[in-house]
Tab-separated table of C-alpha atoms in Angstrom:
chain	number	residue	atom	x	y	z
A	24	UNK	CA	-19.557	115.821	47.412
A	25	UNK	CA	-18.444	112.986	44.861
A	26	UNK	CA	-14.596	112.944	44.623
A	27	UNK	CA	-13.945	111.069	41.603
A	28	UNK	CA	-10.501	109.601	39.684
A	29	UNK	CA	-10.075	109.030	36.089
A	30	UNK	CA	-6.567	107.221	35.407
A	31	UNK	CA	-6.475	106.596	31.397
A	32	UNK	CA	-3.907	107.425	28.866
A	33	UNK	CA	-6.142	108.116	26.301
A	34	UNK	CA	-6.801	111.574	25.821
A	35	UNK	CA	-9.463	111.314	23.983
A	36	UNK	CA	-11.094	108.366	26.462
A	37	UNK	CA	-10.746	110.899	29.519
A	38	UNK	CA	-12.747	113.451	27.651
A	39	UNK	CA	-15.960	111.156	26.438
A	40	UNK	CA	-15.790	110.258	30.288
A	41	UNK	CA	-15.712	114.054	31.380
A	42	UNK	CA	-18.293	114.767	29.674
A	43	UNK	CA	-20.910	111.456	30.877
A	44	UNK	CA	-19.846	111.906	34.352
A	45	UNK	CA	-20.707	115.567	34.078
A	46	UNK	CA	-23.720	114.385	32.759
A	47	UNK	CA	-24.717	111.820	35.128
A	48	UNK	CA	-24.110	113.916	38.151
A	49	UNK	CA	-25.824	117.334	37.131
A	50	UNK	CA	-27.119	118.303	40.803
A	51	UNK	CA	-24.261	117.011	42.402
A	52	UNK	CA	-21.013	119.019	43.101
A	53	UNK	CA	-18.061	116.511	42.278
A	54	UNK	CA	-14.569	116.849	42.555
A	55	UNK	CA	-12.726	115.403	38.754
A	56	UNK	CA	-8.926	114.504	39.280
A	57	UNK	CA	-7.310	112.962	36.281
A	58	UNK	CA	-4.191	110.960	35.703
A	59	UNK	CA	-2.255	109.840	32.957
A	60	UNK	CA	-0.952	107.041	34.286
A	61	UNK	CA	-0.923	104.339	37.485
A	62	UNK	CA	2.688	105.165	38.843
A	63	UNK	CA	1.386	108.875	39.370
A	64	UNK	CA	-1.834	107.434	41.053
A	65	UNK	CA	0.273	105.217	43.553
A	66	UNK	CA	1.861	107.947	44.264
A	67	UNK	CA	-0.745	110.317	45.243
A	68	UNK	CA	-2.655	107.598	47.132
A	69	UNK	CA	0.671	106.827	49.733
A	70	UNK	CA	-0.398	109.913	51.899
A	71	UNK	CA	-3.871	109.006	51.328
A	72	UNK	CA	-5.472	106.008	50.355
A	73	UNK	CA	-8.938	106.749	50.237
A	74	UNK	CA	-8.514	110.380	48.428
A	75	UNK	CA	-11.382	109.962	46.152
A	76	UNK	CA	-14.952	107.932	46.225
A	77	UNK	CA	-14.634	106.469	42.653
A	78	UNK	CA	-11.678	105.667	40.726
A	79	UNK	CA	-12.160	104.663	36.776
A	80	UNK	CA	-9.583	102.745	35.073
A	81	UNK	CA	-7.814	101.149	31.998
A	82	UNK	CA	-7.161	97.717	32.810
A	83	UNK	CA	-3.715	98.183	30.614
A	84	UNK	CA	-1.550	100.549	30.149
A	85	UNK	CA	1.373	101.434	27.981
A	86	UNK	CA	4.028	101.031	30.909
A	87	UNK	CA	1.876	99.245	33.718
A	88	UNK	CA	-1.008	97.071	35.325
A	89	UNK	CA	-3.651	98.524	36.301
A	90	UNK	CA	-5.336	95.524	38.221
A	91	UNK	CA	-2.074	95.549	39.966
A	92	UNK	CA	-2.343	99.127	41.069
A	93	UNK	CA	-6.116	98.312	41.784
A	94	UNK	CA	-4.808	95.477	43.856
A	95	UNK	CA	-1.904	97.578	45.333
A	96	UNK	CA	-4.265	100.579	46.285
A	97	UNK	CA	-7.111	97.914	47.858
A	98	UNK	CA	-4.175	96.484	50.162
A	99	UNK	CA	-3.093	100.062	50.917
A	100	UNK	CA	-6.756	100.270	52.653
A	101	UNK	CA	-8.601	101.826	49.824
A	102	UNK	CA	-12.337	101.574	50.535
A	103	UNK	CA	-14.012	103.208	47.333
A	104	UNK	CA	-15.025	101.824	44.355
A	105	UNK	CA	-13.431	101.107	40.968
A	106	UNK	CA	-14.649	101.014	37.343
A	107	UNK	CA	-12.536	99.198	35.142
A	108	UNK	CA	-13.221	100.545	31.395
A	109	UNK	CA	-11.332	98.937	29.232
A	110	UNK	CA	-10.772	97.355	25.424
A	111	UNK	CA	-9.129	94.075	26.982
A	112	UNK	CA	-11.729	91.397	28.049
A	113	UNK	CA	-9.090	88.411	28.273
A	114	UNK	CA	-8.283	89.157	31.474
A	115	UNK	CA	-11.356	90.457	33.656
A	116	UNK	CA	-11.214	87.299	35.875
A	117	UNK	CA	-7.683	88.610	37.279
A	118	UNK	CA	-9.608	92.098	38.476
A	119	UNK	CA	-11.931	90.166	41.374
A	120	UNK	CA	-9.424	90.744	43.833
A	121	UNK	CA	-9.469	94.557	44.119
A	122	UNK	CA	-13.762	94.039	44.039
A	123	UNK	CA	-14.572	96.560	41.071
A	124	UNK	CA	-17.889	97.531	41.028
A	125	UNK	CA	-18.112	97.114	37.145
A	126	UNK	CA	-16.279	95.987	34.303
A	127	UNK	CA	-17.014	97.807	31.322
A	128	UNK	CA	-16.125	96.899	27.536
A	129	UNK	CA	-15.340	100.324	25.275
A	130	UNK	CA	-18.189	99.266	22.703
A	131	UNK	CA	-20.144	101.671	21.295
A	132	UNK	CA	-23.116	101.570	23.773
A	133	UNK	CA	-20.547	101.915	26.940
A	134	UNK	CA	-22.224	105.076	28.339
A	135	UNK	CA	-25.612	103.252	29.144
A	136	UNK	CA	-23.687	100.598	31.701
A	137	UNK	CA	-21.383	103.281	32.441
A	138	UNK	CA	-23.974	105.864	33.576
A	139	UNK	CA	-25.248	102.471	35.399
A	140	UNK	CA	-22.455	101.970	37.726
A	141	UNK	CA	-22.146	105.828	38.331
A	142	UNK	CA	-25.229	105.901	39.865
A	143	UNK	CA	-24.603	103.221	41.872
A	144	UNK	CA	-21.176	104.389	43.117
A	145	UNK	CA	-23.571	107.562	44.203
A	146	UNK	CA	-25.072	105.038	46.611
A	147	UNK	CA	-22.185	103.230	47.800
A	148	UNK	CA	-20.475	106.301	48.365
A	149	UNK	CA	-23.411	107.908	50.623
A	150	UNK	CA	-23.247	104.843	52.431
A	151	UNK	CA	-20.268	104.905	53.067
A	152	UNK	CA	-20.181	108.521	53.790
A	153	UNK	CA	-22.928	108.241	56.769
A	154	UNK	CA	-21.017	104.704	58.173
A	155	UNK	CA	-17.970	106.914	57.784
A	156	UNK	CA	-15.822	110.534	59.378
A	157	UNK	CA	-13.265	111.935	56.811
A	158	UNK	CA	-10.835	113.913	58.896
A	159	UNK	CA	-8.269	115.935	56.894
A	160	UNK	CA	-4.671	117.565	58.920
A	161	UNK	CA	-1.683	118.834	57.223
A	162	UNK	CA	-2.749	117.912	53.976
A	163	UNK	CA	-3.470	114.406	54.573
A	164	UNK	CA	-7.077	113.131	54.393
A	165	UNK	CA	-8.050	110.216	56.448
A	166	UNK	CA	-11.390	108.310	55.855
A	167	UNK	CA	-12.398	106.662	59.661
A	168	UNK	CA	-14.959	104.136	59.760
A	169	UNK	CA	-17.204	104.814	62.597
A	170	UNK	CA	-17.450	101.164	63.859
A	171	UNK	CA	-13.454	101.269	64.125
A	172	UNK	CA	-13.356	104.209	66.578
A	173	UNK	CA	-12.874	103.264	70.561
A	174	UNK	CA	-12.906	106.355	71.697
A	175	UNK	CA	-12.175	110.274	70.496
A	176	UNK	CA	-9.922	112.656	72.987
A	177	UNK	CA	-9.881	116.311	72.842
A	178	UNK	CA	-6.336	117.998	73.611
A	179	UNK	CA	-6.310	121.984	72.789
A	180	UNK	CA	-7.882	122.691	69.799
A	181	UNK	CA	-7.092	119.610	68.256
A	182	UNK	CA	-9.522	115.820	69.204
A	183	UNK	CA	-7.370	112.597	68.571
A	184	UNK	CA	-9.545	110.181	67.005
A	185	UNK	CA	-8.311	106.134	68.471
A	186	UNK	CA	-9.325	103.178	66.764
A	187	UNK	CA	-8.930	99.619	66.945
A	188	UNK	CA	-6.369	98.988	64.822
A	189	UNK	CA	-4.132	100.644	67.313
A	190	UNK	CA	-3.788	103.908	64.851
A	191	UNK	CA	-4.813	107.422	66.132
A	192	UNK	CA	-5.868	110.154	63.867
A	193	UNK	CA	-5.725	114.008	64.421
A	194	UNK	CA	-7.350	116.991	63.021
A	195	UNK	CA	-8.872	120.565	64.752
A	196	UNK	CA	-12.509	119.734	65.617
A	197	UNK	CA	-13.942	120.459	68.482
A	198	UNK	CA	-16.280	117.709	70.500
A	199	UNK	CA	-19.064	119.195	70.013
A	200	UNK	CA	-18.849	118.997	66.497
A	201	UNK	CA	-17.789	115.823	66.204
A	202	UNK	CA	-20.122	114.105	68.161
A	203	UNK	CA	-22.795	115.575	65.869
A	204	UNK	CA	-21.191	114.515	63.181
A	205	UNK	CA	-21.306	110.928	64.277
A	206	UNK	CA	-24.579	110.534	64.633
A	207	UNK	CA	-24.420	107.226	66.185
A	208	UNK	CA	-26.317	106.420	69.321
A	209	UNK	CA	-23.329	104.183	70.701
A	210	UNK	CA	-21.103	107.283	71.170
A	211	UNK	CA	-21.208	109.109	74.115
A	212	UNK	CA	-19.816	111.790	75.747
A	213	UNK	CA	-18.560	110.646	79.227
A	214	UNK	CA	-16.453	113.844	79.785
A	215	UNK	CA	-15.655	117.258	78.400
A	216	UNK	CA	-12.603	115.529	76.959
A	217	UNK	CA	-14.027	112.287	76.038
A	218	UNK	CA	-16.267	110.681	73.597
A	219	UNK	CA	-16.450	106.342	73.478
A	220	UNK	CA	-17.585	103.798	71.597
A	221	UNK	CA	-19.889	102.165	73.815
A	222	UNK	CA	-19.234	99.171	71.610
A	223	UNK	CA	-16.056	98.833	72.980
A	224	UNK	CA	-16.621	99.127	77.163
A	225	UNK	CA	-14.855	96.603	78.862
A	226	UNK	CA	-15.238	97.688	82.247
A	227	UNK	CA	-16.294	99.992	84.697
A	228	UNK	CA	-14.617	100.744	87.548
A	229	UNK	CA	-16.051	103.534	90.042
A	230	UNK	CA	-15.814	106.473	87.347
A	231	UNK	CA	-13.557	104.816	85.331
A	232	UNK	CA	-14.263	103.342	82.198
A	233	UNK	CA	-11.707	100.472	80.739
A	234	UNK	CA	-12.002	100.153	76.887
A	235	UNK	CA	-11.375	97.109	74.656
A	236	UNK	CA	-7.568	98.391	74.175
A	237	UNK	CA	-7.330	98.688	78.203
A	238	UNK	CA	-7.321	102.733	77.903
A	239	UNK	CA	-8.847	104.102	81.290
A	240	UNK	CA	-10.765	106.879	80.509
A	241	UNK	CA	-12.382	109.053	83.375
A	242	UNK	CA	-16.387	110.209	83.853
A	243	UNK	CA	-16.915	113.639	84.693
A	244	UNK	CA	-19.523	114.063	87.273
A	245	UNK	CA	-21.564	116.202	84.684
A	246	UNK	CA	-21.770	112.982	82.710
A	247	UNK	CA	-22.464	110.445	85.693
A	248	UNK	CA	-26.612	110.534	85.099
A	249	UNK	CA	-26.264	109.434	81.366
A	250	UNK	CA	-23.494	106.787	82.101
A	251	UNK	CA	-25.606	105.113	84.711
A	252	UNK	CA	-28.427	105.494	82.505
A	253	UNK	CA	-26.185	103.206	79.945
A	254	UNK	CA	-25.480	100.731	82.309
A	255	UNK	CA	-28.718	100.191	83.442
A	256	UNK	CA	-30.395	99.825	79.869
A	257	UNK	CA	-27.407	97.266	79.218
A	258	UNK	CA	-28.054	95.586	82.976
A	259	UNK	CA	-31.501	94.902	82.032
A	260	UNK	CA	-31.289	93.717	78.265
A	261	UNK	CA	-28.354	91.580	80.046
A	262	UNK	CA	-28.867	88.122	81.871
A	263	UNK	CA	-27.087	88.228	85.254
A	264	UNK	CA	-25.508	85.408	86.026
């Protein structure tokens, strides 16, 4: 699914660009939100700053900036893309910062370039979807980069997701489904309560495994075979010193 954002004050603006996203993604199932103005926007993004995969926007508006909220939402760890579509060409230079993915005059032929940069948000955002796990718990919806998790801890009902910025993220998954959802051959399954990021192995200490942020995290003998299986592929792909 597509989640995107329009944020425009025209009325009339938001409705030509209804009706070319609609359009442009006819066998896709997308999810529109629409705001009326940046301070709304911030505010919906401070629970969640990656809430949608494409956010178009007015470079001014009547009471704000919106490269400043771009720039604002970008250092609040927004990872999507942005569309700036906009009258004002002074300033496009100011916009690099927040990396838009296009800059768009409102000419007359704007829905060809648009249509454009739609398609290739569709990319960027499947990317980013399959490098990606979007977790979602009491309303809040978390986007995880794969490469970022250490290691992924069941407790109950609910997994606790650890990464290496020292942040942990919860939600009601169980391993099983989460591991297939990774689809990443560096994560294994060293226990019933443990997944890791083989990436991040440190050491291993009889069936102990010490990961990059010093966590100890136990093997269970059911998962002894493919651990020593690990360590031998890395053994001999390794020079010994």
């Amino acid at each position: 699914m597509m989640r995107i954002c329009i944020c425009d004050d025209s009325l009339n603006d938001i409705e030509q660009l209804t009706q070319v996203i609609y359009a442009q993604y006819q066998s896709t199932t997308i999810q529109l939100a629409i705001y009326h103005s940046t301070k709304t926007l911030l505010f919906e993004y401070q629970a969640n700053p990656n809430l949608h995969d494409l956010i178009i926007m007015d470079q001014m508006y009547a009471d704000t900036d919106g490269i400043k909220a771009a720039n604002q939402l970008r250092q609040d760890g927004y990872h999507g893309d942005f569309i700036f579509l906009t009258t004002h060409k002074d300033n496009c230079l100011e916009c690099f910062e927040c990396k838009p993915l296009a800059y768009i005059l409102k000419q007359t032929n704007y829905a060809t370039k648009l249509k454009q940069a739609l398609a290739t948000s569709y990319t960027n955002t499947t990317k980013r979807h399959k490098e990606s796990i979007i977790i979602t718990n009491n309303g809040e919806t978390h986007w995880i980069f794969k490469s970022d998790i250490i290691y992924i801890e069941s407790e109950g009902r609910k997994i606790n997701i650890v990464t290496d910025q020292n942040e942990t993220f919860t939600c009601y998954k169980t391993m099983d489904q989460t591991l297939k959802h990774l689809e990443e051959p560096n994560f294994l399954r060293v226990h019933k309560s443990f997944i890791i990021n083989t990436n991040y192995i440190k050491a291993i200490h009889n069936n102990n495994i010490q990961m990059a942020n010093k966590h100890e995290v136990p093997i269970g003998r059911s998962y002894l075979k493919p651990m020593h299986a690990l360590l031998k592929k890395a053994i001999q792909s390794t020079y010994v010193l």
